mmCIF file of C-alpha atoms in Angstrom:
data_model
loop_
_atom_site.group_PDB
_atom_site.id
_atom_site.type_symbol
_atom_site.label_atom_id
_atom_site.label_comp_id
_atom_site.label_asym_id
_atom_site.label_seq_id
_atom_site.Cartn_x
_atom_site.Cartn_y
_atom_site.Cartn_z
ATOM 1 C CA MET V 1 -72.411 121.036 114.236
ATOM 2 C CA ILE V 2 -68.972 119.680 113.354
ATOM 3 C CA LYS V 3 -68.340 118.864 117.010
ATOM 4 C CA ARG V 4 -71.629 116.954 117.244
ATOM 5 C CA SER V 5 -70.832 115.064 114.025
ATOM 6 C CA LEU V 6 -67.416 114.079 115.339
ATOM 7 C CA SER V 7 -68.942 112.939 118.609
ATOM 8 C CA PHE V 8 -71.501 110.846 116.748
ATOM 9 C CA LEU V 9 -68.791 109.337 114.522
ATOM 10 C CA THR V 10 -66.689 108.524 117.578
ATOM 11 C CA LEU V 11 -69.684 106.823 119.185
ATOM 12 C CA VAL V 12 -70.347 104.768 116.036
ATOM 13 C CA ILE V 13 -66.710 103.645 115.862
ATOM 14 C CA PHE V 14 -66.726 102.791 119.559
ATOM 15 C CA ILE V 15 -69.875 100.675 119.184
ATOM 16 C CA TRP V 16 -68.420 98.994 116.080
ATOM 17 C CA LEU V 17 -65.215 98.150 117.948
ATOM 18 C CA ILE V 18 -67.159 96.560 120.797
ATOM 19 C CA TRP V 19 -69.257 94.541 118.351
ATOM 20 C CA SER V 20 -66.258 93.625 116.217
ATOM 21 C CA TYR V 21 -64.259 92.168 119.106
ATOM 22 C CA SER V 22 -67.155 90.482 120.875
ATOM 23 C CA GLY V 23 -67.717 86.762 120.430
ATOM 24 C CA ARG V 24 -64.104 85.933 119.608
ATOM 25 C CA ASN V 25 -61.735 83.666 121.529
ATOM 26 C CA LEU V 26 -64.508 82.196 123.635
ATOM 27 C CA PRO V 27 -64.104 78.907 125.546
ATOM 28 C CA VAL V 28 -64.502 75.954 123.196
ATOM 29 C CA SER V 29 -65.874 72.473 123.736
ATOM 30 C CA PRO V 30 -63.761 69.398 122.964
ATOM 31 C CA PRO V 31 -63.895 68.423 119.277
ATOM 32 C CA ASN V 32 -65.784 65.389 118.032
ATOM 33 C CA PRO V 33 -63.787 63.236 115.575
ATOM 34 C CA TYR V 34 -66.920 61.561 114.112
ATOM 35 C CA LEU V 35 -64.677 58.554 113.483
ATOM 36 C CA SER V 36 -66.535 55.440 112.352
ATOM 37 C CA VAL V 37 -63.969 53.470 110.326
ATOM 38 C CA ILE V 38 -60.419 52.424 111.185
ATOM 39 C CA GLU V 39 -59.271 49.817 108.689
ATOM 40 C CA GLU V 40 -56.138 48.071 107.510
ATOM 41 C CA ILE V 41 -56.759 47.616 103.795
ATOM 42 C CA ASN V 42 -54.382 44.709 103.235
ATOM 43 C CA PRO V 43 -52.321 42.450 105.535
ATOM 44 C CA SER V 44 -48.824 43.665 106.299
ATOM 45 C CA ASP V 45 -47.169 40.215 106.197
ATOM 46 C CA SER V 46 -43.672 41.034 104.934
ATOM 47 C CA LEU V 47 -44.663 44.568 103.868
ATOM 48 C CA ASP V 48 -42.957 47.101 106.127
ATOM 49 C CA ARG V 49 -44.135 50.383 104.551
ATOM 50 C CA ASN V 50 -47.594 51.932 104.701
ATOM 51 C CA ILE V 51 -49.711 54.944 103.833
ATOM 52 C CA VAL V 52 -52.220 56.181 106.400
ATOM 53 C CA ALA V 53 -55.060 58.002 104.644
ATOM 54 C CA ILE V 54 -57.066 60.257 106.957
ATOM 55 C CA GLN V 55 -60.541 61.360 105.925
ATOM 56 C CA PRO V 56 -61.444 63.913 108.605
ATOM 57 C CA PHE V 57 -64.908 65.273 109.262
ATOM 58 C CA MET V 58 -64.615 68.937 110.139
ATOM 59 C CA LEU V 59 -66.962 71.707 111.271
ATOM 60 C CA PRO V 60 -66.456 75.511 111.331
ATOM 61 C CA GLU V 61 -65.951 75.478 115.110
ATOM 62 C CA ASP V 62 -62.918 73.195 114.695
ATOM 63 C CA TYR V 63 -61.050 76.134 113.156
ATOM 64 C CA PHE V 64 -61.835 79.086 115.444
ATOM 65 C CA ASN V 65 -59.079 78.172 117.874
ATOM 66 C CA GLU V 66 -55.561 76.837 117.224
ATOM 67 C CA SER V 67 -55.629 74.490 120.203
ATOM 68 C CA LYS V 68 -58.953 72.957 119.133
ATOM 69 C CA PHE V 69 -57.661 72.435 115.592
ATOM 70 C CA ASN V 70 -54.579 70.725 116.985
ATOM 71 C CA GLU V 71 -56.662 68.576 119.304
ATOM 72 C CA LYS V 72 -58.894 67.519 116.419
ATOM 73 C CA ILE V 73 -56.082 66.385 114.129
ATOM 74 C CA ARG V 74 -54.431 64.551 117.013
ATOM 75 C CA GLN V 75 -57.626 62.605 117.596
ATOM 76 C CA TYR V 76 -57.075 61.069 114.178
ATOM 77 C CA THR V 77 -53.351 60.402 114.493
ATOM 78 C CA SER V 78 -53.827 59.016 118.016
ATOM 79 C CA ALA V 79 -56.446 56.594 116.698
ATOM 80 C CA ALA V 80 -54.045 55.556 113.938
ATOM 81 C CA LYS V 81 -51.275 55.020 116.479
ATOM 82 C CA GLN V 82 -53.504 52.953 118.780
ATOM 83 C CA SER V 83 -54.342 50.754 115.791
ATOM 84 C CA GLY V 84 -50.652 50.161 115.102
ATOM 85 C CA PHE V 85 -50.659 52.117 111.841
ATOM 86 C CA LEU V 86 -47.863 54.573 112.692
ATOM 87 C CA ARG V 87 -44.548 52.838 112.103
ATOM 88 C CA ASN V 88 -40.989 53.614 111.009
ATOM 89 C CA LYS V 89 -41.877 53.833 107.317
ATOM 90 C CA THR V 90 -45.278 55.513 107.429
ATOM 91 C CA THR V 91 -46.551 58.347 105.245
ATOM 92 C CA ILE V 92 -49.680 60.181 106.475
ATOM 93 C CA LEU V 93 -51.976 61.724 103.863
ATOM 94 C CA PHE V 94 -54.491 64.487 104.679
ATOM 95 C CA PRO V 95 -57.000 65.751 102.053
ATOM 96 C CA GLU V 96 -57.221 68.852 99.904
ATOM 97 C CA HIS V 97 -58.379 72.116 101.541
ATOM 98 C CA PHE V 98 -58.081 70.529 104.978
ATOM 99 C CA ALA V 99 -56.351 73.669 106.285
ATOM 100 C CA SER V 100 -58.112 76.304 104.148
ATOM 101 C CA PRO V 101 -60.851 76.855 106.798
ATOM 102 C CA LEU V 102 -58.101 78.128 109.121
ATOM 103 C CA VAL V 103 -59.287 81.438 107.666
ATOM 104 C CA LEU V 104 -61.784 81.237 110.571
ATOM 105 C CA LEU V 105 -59.037 81.517 113.206
ATOM 106 C CA GLY V 106 -59.922 84.106 115.828
ATOM 107 C CA GLU V 107 -63.262 84.973 114.235
ATOM 108 C CA LYS V 108 -66.667 85.340 115.874
ATOM 109 C CA HIS V 109 -67.924 81.951 117.038
ATOM 110 C CA SER V 110 -71.412 82.949 115.903
ATOM 111 C CA LEU V 111 -70.270 82.333 112.316
ATOM 112 C CA ALA V 112 -70.790 78.615 112.921
ATOM 113 C CA GLU V 113 -74.499 79.256 113.525
ATOM 114 C CA LYS V 114 -75.154 81.221 110.335
ATOM 115 C CA GLU V 115 -77.547 79.762 107.778
ATOM 116 C CA SER V 116 -75.540 80.543 104.658
ATOM 117 C CA TRP V 117 -72.097 81.451 103.380
ATOM 118 C CA ARG V 118 -73.512 84.818 102.277
ATOM 119 C CA GLU V 119 -74.297 85.658 105.923
ATOM 120 C CA VAL V 120 -70.893 84.395 107.033
ATOM 121 C CA LYS V 121 -69.090 86.513 104.456
ATOM 122 C CA SER V 122 -71.059 89.623 105.396
ATOM 123 C CA THR V 123 -70.273 89.257 109.113
ATOM 124 C CA PHE V 124 -66.661 88.410 108.291
ATOM 125 C CA ILE V 125 -66.249 91.607 106.281
ATOM 126 C CA TRP V 126 -68.015 94.002 108.660
ATOM 127 C CA SER V 127 -66.228 92.665 111.741
ATOM 128 C CA ASN V 128 -62.821 93.029 110.049
ATOM 129 C CA LEU V 129 -63.548 96.134 108.007
ATOM 130 C CA PHE V 130 -60.123 97.767 107.960
ATOM 131 C CA ASP V 131 -58.148 94.546 107.457
ATOM 132 C CA PHE V 132 -60.611 93.550 104.752
ATOM 133 C CA PHE V 133 -60.043 96.838 102.925
ATOM 134 C CA LEU V 134 -56.272 96.326 103.020
ATOM 135 C CA GLY V 135 -56.745 92.829 101.627
ATOM 136 C CA TYR V 136 -59.211 94.012 98.993
ATOM 137 C CA ILE V 137 -56.811 96.450 97.363
ATOM 138 C CA LYS V 138 -54.381 93.550 96.817
ATOM 139 C CA THR V 139 -56.866 91.281 95.058
ATOM 140 C CA GLY V 140 -56.230 92.284 91.461
ATOM 141 C CA LYS V 141 -58.895 91.399 88.906
ATOM 142 C CA LYS V 142 -60.193 88.119 90.299
ATOM 143 C CA GLU V 143 -63.954 87.637 89.976
ATOM 144 C CA ASP V 144 -64.573 86.952 93.671
ATOM 145 C CA ARG V 145 -62.586 89.807 95.185
ATOM 146 C CA PRO V 146 -64.242 89.618 98.637
ATOM 147 C CA ILE V 147 -63.177 86.000 99.275
ATOM 148 C CA SER V 148 -59.727 86.817 97.903
ATOM 149 C CA ALA V 149 -59.467 89.727 100.353
ATOM 150 C CA ILE V 150 -60.595 87.540 103.265
ATOM 151 C CA PHE V 151 -57.906 84.931 102.603
ATOM 152 C CA ARG V 152 -55.254 87.614 102.154
ATOM 153 C CA MET V 153 -56.015 89.351 105.435
ATOM 154 C CA LYS V 154 -55.769 86.048 107.332
ATOM 155 C CA ALA V 155 -52.847 84.541 105.389
ATOM 156 C CA LYS V 156 -50.112 85.277 107.928
ATOM 157 C CA VAL V 157 -51.837 83.630 110.886
ATOM 158 C CA MET V 158 -53.065 80.764 108.691
ATOM 159 C CA ALA V 159 -49.548 79.974 107.487
ATOM 160 C CA SER V 160 -48.163 80.176 111.029
ATOM 161 C CA VAL V 161 -50.742 77.830 112.561
ATOM 162 C CA TYR V 162 -50.496 75.428 109.624
ATOM 163 C CA GLN V 163 -46.706 75.300 109.896
ATOM 164 C CA ASN V 164 -46.655 74.880 113.679
ATOM 165 C CA SER V 165 -49.457 72.320 113.784
ATOM 166 C CA PHE V 166 -48.092 69.950 111.171
ATOM 167 C CA SER V 167 -44.468 70.440 112.150
ATOM 168 C CA ASP V 168 -45.276 69.396 115.718
ATOM 169 C CA LEU V 169 -47.464 66.551 114.478
ATOM 170 C CA ALA V 170 -44.731 65.181 112.222
ATOM 171 C CA ILE V 171 -42.270 65.206 115.128
ATOM 172 C CA GLU V 172 -44.752 63.551 117.500
ATOM 173 C CA THR V 173 -45.690 60.800 115.057
ATOM 174 C CA ASN V 174 -42.162 60.448 113.621
ATOM 175 C CA CYS V 175 -43.802 60.244 110.193
ATOM 176 C CA TYR V 176 -43.739 62.008 106.862
ATOM 177 C CA ILE V 177 -46.955 64.015 106.433
ATOM 178 C CA ILE V 178 -48.606 65.335 103.287
ATOM 179 C CA ALA V 179 -50.508 68.090 105.072
ATOM 180 C CA GLY V 180 -53.587 68.390 102.884
ATOM 181 C CA SER V 181 -53.745 71.821 101.281
ATOM 182 C CA ILE V 182 -54.257 75.446 102.247
ATOM 183 C CA VAL V 183 -54.957 78.723 100.411
ATOM 184 C CA LEU V 184 -52.016 81.152 100.655
ATOM 185 C CA PRO V 185 -50.651 84.138 98.677
ATOM 186 C CA GLY V 186 -47.250 83.767 97.035
ATOM 187 C CA PRO V 187 -46.084 80.829 99.195
ATOM 188 C CA TYR V 188 -42.459 79.722 99.196
ATOM 189 C CA VAL V 189 -40.166 77.635 101.388
ATOM 190 C CA LYS V 190 -36.936 78.868 102.938
ATOM 191 C CA ASN V 191 -34.844 76.899 105.423
ATOM 192 C CA GLY V 192 -37.649 74.399 105.918
ATOM 193 C CA GLU V 193 -40.294 77.033 106.752
ATOM 194 C CA ILE V 194 -43.266 78.593 104.946
ATOM 195 C CA PHE V 195 -43.155 82.217 103.870
ATOM 196 C CA ILE V 196 -45.803 84.206 102.006
ATOM 197 C CA GLU V 197 -45.919 87.310 99.826
ATOM 198 C CA PRO V 198 -49.264 89.030 100.548
ATOM 199 C CA ASN V 199 -49.294 90.979 97.281
ATOM 200 C CA LYS V 200 -48.866 87.877 95.119
ATOM 201 C CA ASP V 201 -51.597 85.629 93.720
ATOM 202 C CA LEU V 202 -53.481 83.161 95.909
ATOM 203 C CA TYR V 203 -52.768 79.472 95.359
ATOM 204 C CA ASN V 204 -54.135 76.139 96.537
ATOM 205 C CA VAL V 205 -50.938 74.678 97.933
ATOM 206 C CA SER V 206 -49.707 71.665 99.882
ATOM 207 C CA PHE V 207 -46.498 70.863 101.758
ATOM 208 C CA VAL V 208 -44.647 67.751 102.887
ATOM 209 C CA PHE V 209 -43.353 67.652 106.471
ATOM 210 C CA SER V 210 -40.467 65.434 107.553
ATOM 211 C CA PRO V 211 -40.287 63.541 110.882
ATOM 212 C CA GLU V 212 -37.960 66.339 112.022
ATOM 213 C CA GLY V 213 -40.763 68.849 111.518
ATOM 214 C CA GLU V 214 -39.225 70.572 108.510
ATOM 215 C CA ILE V 215 -40.820 71.159 105.126
ATOM 216 C CA LEU V 216 -39.299 69.205 102.274
ATOM 217 C CA GLY V 217 -38.821 70.682 98.822
ATOM 218 C CA ASP V 218 -40.935 73.408 97.288
ATOM 219 C CA PRO V 219 -44.651 74.128 97.698
ATOM 220 C CA ILE V 220 -46.930 71.753 95.790
ATOM 221 C CA ILE V 221 -49.182 74.148 93.866
ATOM 222 C CA LYS V 222 -52.423 72.961 92.295
ATOM 223 C CA SER V 223 -52.204 73.456 88.538
ATOM 224 C CA HIS V 224 -55.775 72.748 87.416
ATOM 225 C CA LEU V 225 -58.415 74.652 89.361
ATOM 226 C CA THR V 226 -62.120 73.971 89.703
ATOM 227 C CA SER V 227 -64.541 76.563 88.350
ATOM 228 C CA THR V 228 -65.152 77.788 91.918
ATOM 229 C CA GLU V 229 -61.447 78.040 92.763
ATOM 230 C CA ALA V 230 -60.728 79.946 89.555
ATOM 231 C CA ASN V 231 -62.864 82.824 90.863
ATOM 232 C CA PHE V 232 -60.209 83.751 93.423
ATOM 233 C CA LEU V 233 -57.164 81.483 92.983
ATOM 234 C CA SER V 234 -54.465 81.361 90.307
ATOM 235 C CA GLU V 235 -52.731 78.557 88.476
ATOM 236 C CA PRO V 236 -48.916 78.504 88.429
ATOM 237 C CA THR V 237 -47.166 79.805 85.325
ATOM 238 C CA ILE V 238 -45.084 76.634 85.140
ATOM 239 C CA GLN V 239 -47.116 73.534 85.922
ATOM 240 C CA THR V 240 -44.890 70.918 87.511
ATOM 241 C CA VAL V 241 -45.438 67.725 89.472
ATOM 242 C CA GLN V 242 -43.559 67.695 92.759
ATOM 243 C CA ASN V 243 -41.599 64.513 93.439
ATOM 244 C CA PHE V 244 -40.040 63.612 96.778
ATOM 245 C CA GLN V 245 -37.288 61.117 97.431
ATOM 246 C CA LEU V 246 -38.321 59.857 100.855
ATOM 247 C CA PRO V 247 -35.879 57.410 102.489
ATOM 248 C CA PHE V 248 -38.200 54.484 101.792
ATOM 249 C CA ALA V 249 -40.215 55.550 98.714
ATOM 250 C CA ARG V 250 -40.103 57.883 95.731
ATOM 251 C CA THR V 251 -43.337 59.852 95.989
ATOM 252 C CA SER V 252 -45.301 62.090 93.602
ATOM 253 C CA ILE V 253 -48.181 64.267 94.801
ATOM 254 C CA LEU V 254 -51.073 65.496 92.673
ATOM 255 C CA ILE V 255 -53.657 67.801 94.224
ATOM 256 C CA SER V 256 -57.191 66.671 93.359
ATOM 257 C CA GLU V 257 -58.028 67.620 89.737
ATOM 258 C CA ASP V 258 -54.331 67.561 88.809
ATOM 259 C CA SER V 259 -54.731 63.777 88.957
ATOM 260 C CA TRP V 260 -57.115 63.963 85.971
ATOM 261 C CA PHE V 261 -54.650 65.399 83.455
ATOM 262 C CA PRO V 262 -52.427 63.197 81.240
ATOM 263 C CA GLU V 263 -49.570 65.720 81.331
ATOM 264 C CA SER V 264 -49.239 65.122 85.077
ATOM 265 C CA TYR V 265 -48.502 61.468 84.433
ATOM 266 C CA GLN V 266 -46.097 62.287 81.617
ATOM 267 C CA GLN V 267 -44.007 64.126 84.202
ATOM 268 C CA ILE V 268 -44.437 61.265 86.655
ATOM 269 C CA LEU V 269 -43.011 58.846 84.075
ATOM 270 C CA ILE V 270 -39.739 60.760 84.171
ATOM 271 C CA HIS V 271 -39.330 60.321 87.929
ATOM 272 C CA GLN V 272 -40.842 56.819 88.172
ATOM 273 C CA PRO V 273 -42.153 57.162 91.744
ATOM 274 C CA ASP V 274 -43.220 54.230 93.881
ATOM 275 C CA LEU V 275 -46.235 56.164 95.176
ATOM 276 C CA ILE V 276 -48.738 58.601 93.711
ATOM 277 C CA LEU V 277 -50.691 60.357 96.466
ATOM 278 C CA VAL V 278 -53.744 62.531 95.812
ATOM 279 C CA PRO V 279 -55.351 64.835 98.418
ATOM 280 C CA SER V 280 -58.840 65.704 97.129
ATOM 281 C CA PHE V 281 -62.058 67.575 97.854
ATOM 282 C CA CYS V 282 -65.511 67.175 96.280
ATOM 283 C CA ILE V 283 -68.066 69.812 97.256
ATOM 284 C CA GLY V 284 -71.711 68.889 97.780
ATOM 285 C CA ASN V 285 -73.612 66.360 99.871
ATOM 286 C CA ASN V 286 -74.154 63.068 98.010
ATOM 287 C CA ARG V 287 -72.242 64.590 95.110
ATOM 288 C CA MET V 288 -70.616 61.300 94.141
ATOM 289 C CA ASP V 289 -73.974 59.687 93.345
ATOM 290 C CA SER V 290 -75.210 62.701 91.376
ATOM 291 C CA PRO V 291 -74.737 63.315 87.650
ATOM 292 C CA TRP V 292 -71.283 64.660 86.879
ATOM 293 C CA GLU V 293 -71.642 68.250 85.655
ATOM 294 C CA GLY V 294 -67.974 68.850 84.906
ATOM 295 C CA LYS V 295 -67.854 71.726 87.395
ATOM 296 C CA ASN V 296 -64.798 70.303 89.139
ATOM 297 C CA LEU V 297 -62.898 71.387 86.012
ATOM 298 C CA ASN V 298 -62.610 75.068 85.113
ATOM 299 C CA SER V 299 -63.130 74.134 81.460
ATOM 300 C CA LEU V 300 -63.571 70.736 79.854
ATOM 301 C CA PRO V 301 -60.215 69.480 78.521
ATOM 302 C CA SER V 302 -59.939 67.566 75.261
ATOM 303 C CA PHE V 303 -59.479 64.185 76.945
ATOM 304 C CA VAL V 304 -62.961 64.371 78.508
ATOM 305 C CA LEU V 305 -65.871 62.991 76.504
ATOM 306 C CA THR V 306 -68.563 65.658 76.416
ATOM 307 C CA SER V 307 -71.107 62.850 76.221
ATOM 308 C CA ASP V 308 -70.158 61.904 79.797
ATOM 309 C CA VAL V 309 -71.303 65.257 81.206
ATOM 310 C CA ASN V 310 -74.617 64.828 83.029
ATOM 311 C CA LYS V 311 -74.651 61.170 81.931
ATOM 312 C CA ILE V 312 -72.284 59.458 84.346
ATOM 313 C CA THR V 313 -72.048 60.017 88.098
ATOM 314 C CA GLU V 314 -69.382 62.082 89.809
ATOM 315 C CA ARG V 315 -67.965 58.850 91.241
ATOM 316 C CA ASP V 316 -67.758 57.269 87.795
ATOM 317 C CA ALA V 317 -66.057 60.387 86.440
ATOM 318 C CA TRP V 318 -63.383 60.219 89.145
ATOM 319 C CA SER V 319 -62.903 56.526 88.437
ATOM 320 C CA LYS V 320 -62.667 57.055 84.674
ATOM 321 C CA TYR V 321 -60.552 60.198 84.494
ATOM 322 C CA SER V 322 -58.493 60.349 87.695
ATOM 323 C CA ILE V 323 -55.733 58.263 89.258
ATOM 324 C CA GLU V 324 -57.655 54.983 89.222
ATOM 325 C CA GLU V 325 -57.353 54.869 85.436
ATOM 326 C CA LYS V 326 -54.398 57.182 84.803
ATOM 327 C CA ILE V 327 -51.952 55.291 87.048
ATOM 328 C CA LYS V 328 -51.972 52.521 84.430
ATOM 329 C CA SER V 329 -49.925 54.789 82.155
ATOM 330 C CA THR V 330 -47.083 54.875 84.703
ATOM 331 C CA ASN V 331 -44.727 52.420 86.355
ATOM 332 C CA SER V 332 -46.038 53.320 89.815
ATOM 333 C CA ARG V 333 -47.380 50.420 91.857
ATOM 334 C CA ILE V 334 -49.216 52.299 94.597
ATOM 335 C CA GLY V 335 -51.804 55.075 94.510
ATOM 336 C CA VAL V 336 -54.045 56.622 97.169
ATOM 337 C CA ASN V 337 -56.723 59.300 96.851
ATOM 338 C CA VAL V 338 -58.407 60.666 100.002
ATOM 339 C CA PHE V 339 -61.208 63.249 100.326
ATOM 340 C CA PHE V 340 -62.041 66.028 102.781
ATOM 341 C CA LYS V 341 -65.385 65.636 104.572
ATOM 342 C CA GLY V 342 -67.175 68.305 106.576
ATOM 343 C CA ASP V 343 -70.297 70.380 107.053
ATOM 344 C CA PHE V 344 -69.895 74.096 106.310
ATOM 345 C CA TRP V 345 -73.181 76.015 106.049
ATOM 346 C CA GLU V 346 -74.938 75.108 102.780
ATOM 347 C CA PHE V 347 -71.789 73.448 101.456
ATOM 348 C CA GLY V 348 -71.493 69.740 101.984
ATOM 349 C CA SER V 349 -68.804 67.350 100.827
ATOM 350 C CA ASP V 350 -68.518 63.837 99.523
ATOM 351 C CA GLY V 351 -66.048 61.171 98.488
ATOM 352 C CA GLN V 352 -64.471 57.955 99.689
ATOM 353 C CA PRO V 353 -60.789 57.040 99.408
ATOM 354 C CA THR V 354 -59.326 55.000 96.569
ATOM 355 C CA PHE V 355 -56.521 52.488 97.146
ATOM 356 C CA LEU V 356 -54.522 51.124 94.217
ATOM 357 C CA PHE V 357 -52.082 48.255 94.706
ATOM 358 C CA ASN V 358 -50.152 46.513 91.917
ATOM 359 C CA GLY V 359 -52.726 47.353 89.278
ATOM 360 C CA MET V 360 -55.762 46.536 91.411
ATOM 361 C CA THR V 361 -58.309 48.732 93.161
ATOM 362 C CA LEU V 362 -58.626 47.412 96.702
ATOM 363 C CA GLU V 363 -61.936 47.351 98.531
ATOM 364 C CA SER V 364 -62.313 49.513 101.635
ATOM 365 C CA ARG V 365 -65.070 50.155 104.148
ATOM 366 C CA LYS V 366 -67.115 53.294 103.594
ATOM 367 C CA ALA V 367 -67.024 55.988 106.280
ATOM 368 C CA GLU V 368 -70.113 58.170 106.476
ATOM 369 C CA LYS V 369 -68.072 60.940 108.072
ATOM 370 C CA ALA V 370 -64.476 60.376 109.272
ATOM 371 C CA GLY V 371 -62.282 57.378 108.603
ATOM 372 C CA ILE V 372 -58.690 56.170 108.798
ATOM 373 C CA TRP V 373 -57.223 53.560 106.474
ATOM 374 C CA SER V 374 -53.778 51.978 106.263
ATOM 375 C CA LEU V 375 -52.431 50.587 102.988
ATOM 376 C CA ASN V 376 -49.353 48.373 103.325
ATOM 377 C CA TYR V 377 -46.879 48.035 100.486
#
């Protein structure tokens, strides 16, 4: 009886292993950039510095394979280069959570065809059962422990691909790059490289890459999470605004909702940067034209008028409470906010970039999916 049970268990494990490893690392088709807008916001004239804001449009299949991810991001930088946007004093800005879907690296390609995130998560867990268990026991008391475990089990490969991809891209373009953001546990920088501590909390974090391919300064950790992020991410104990002294511009970076909070700009006043750059993400198709529900904030802060909730649109809320209004409290002349666009199962995304120049909001063409804009200053 015991022998038969062991034989049956061995058969089950064997079948699971075959199923688990099937459908991974398959040949991939070339990525589609979905690029409809390439625009220079203002004439360069005597202005020799610029910010290139990239609004990508991404799909799950863009993240299954490192080479396809690299090809996709190069489609955008190549288009910027062909348009004459990449120069000696260029800063490239990618949006929030641009690299977080790297959690799909090496996974079953069938995930892209699932109808819902619930189905994706189920397949993800069962096809990585042992790694998932090891990640799960490190999750602590977060509400969404499964998603926390998934990010933890993929953190090492995510950090490696993120580092290599943007390091190479910075060298190729000879530009400074704010590389969107990525979810990682206990991230820190040592000798210009990213390291992680798998047992530490998960953070929404960004990094700045130099033209030499090295990471500058410390990780830029998002301080004010959305209600969704708070289910599996943590906020830093000390909330600081990262400032970077680039050779041609003092630069402050605020990740998405951090650009809503007055205390961020109080710190910015101390450093008096030339630029304030904001990588952002707004979940939901046509979200910007819908009533603002306040869900992009984990809890409503005191500076928000409760009467605005469900009364003004998401777009109006960003305009009223984010960088477009808050930059007026600083000495900074230039501000740019760019959003991540993509189609991931039932989750959509929305948002168009904002360009602020000497106290004015500059007009820009709307991109339905992907777009590239250059702001000269």
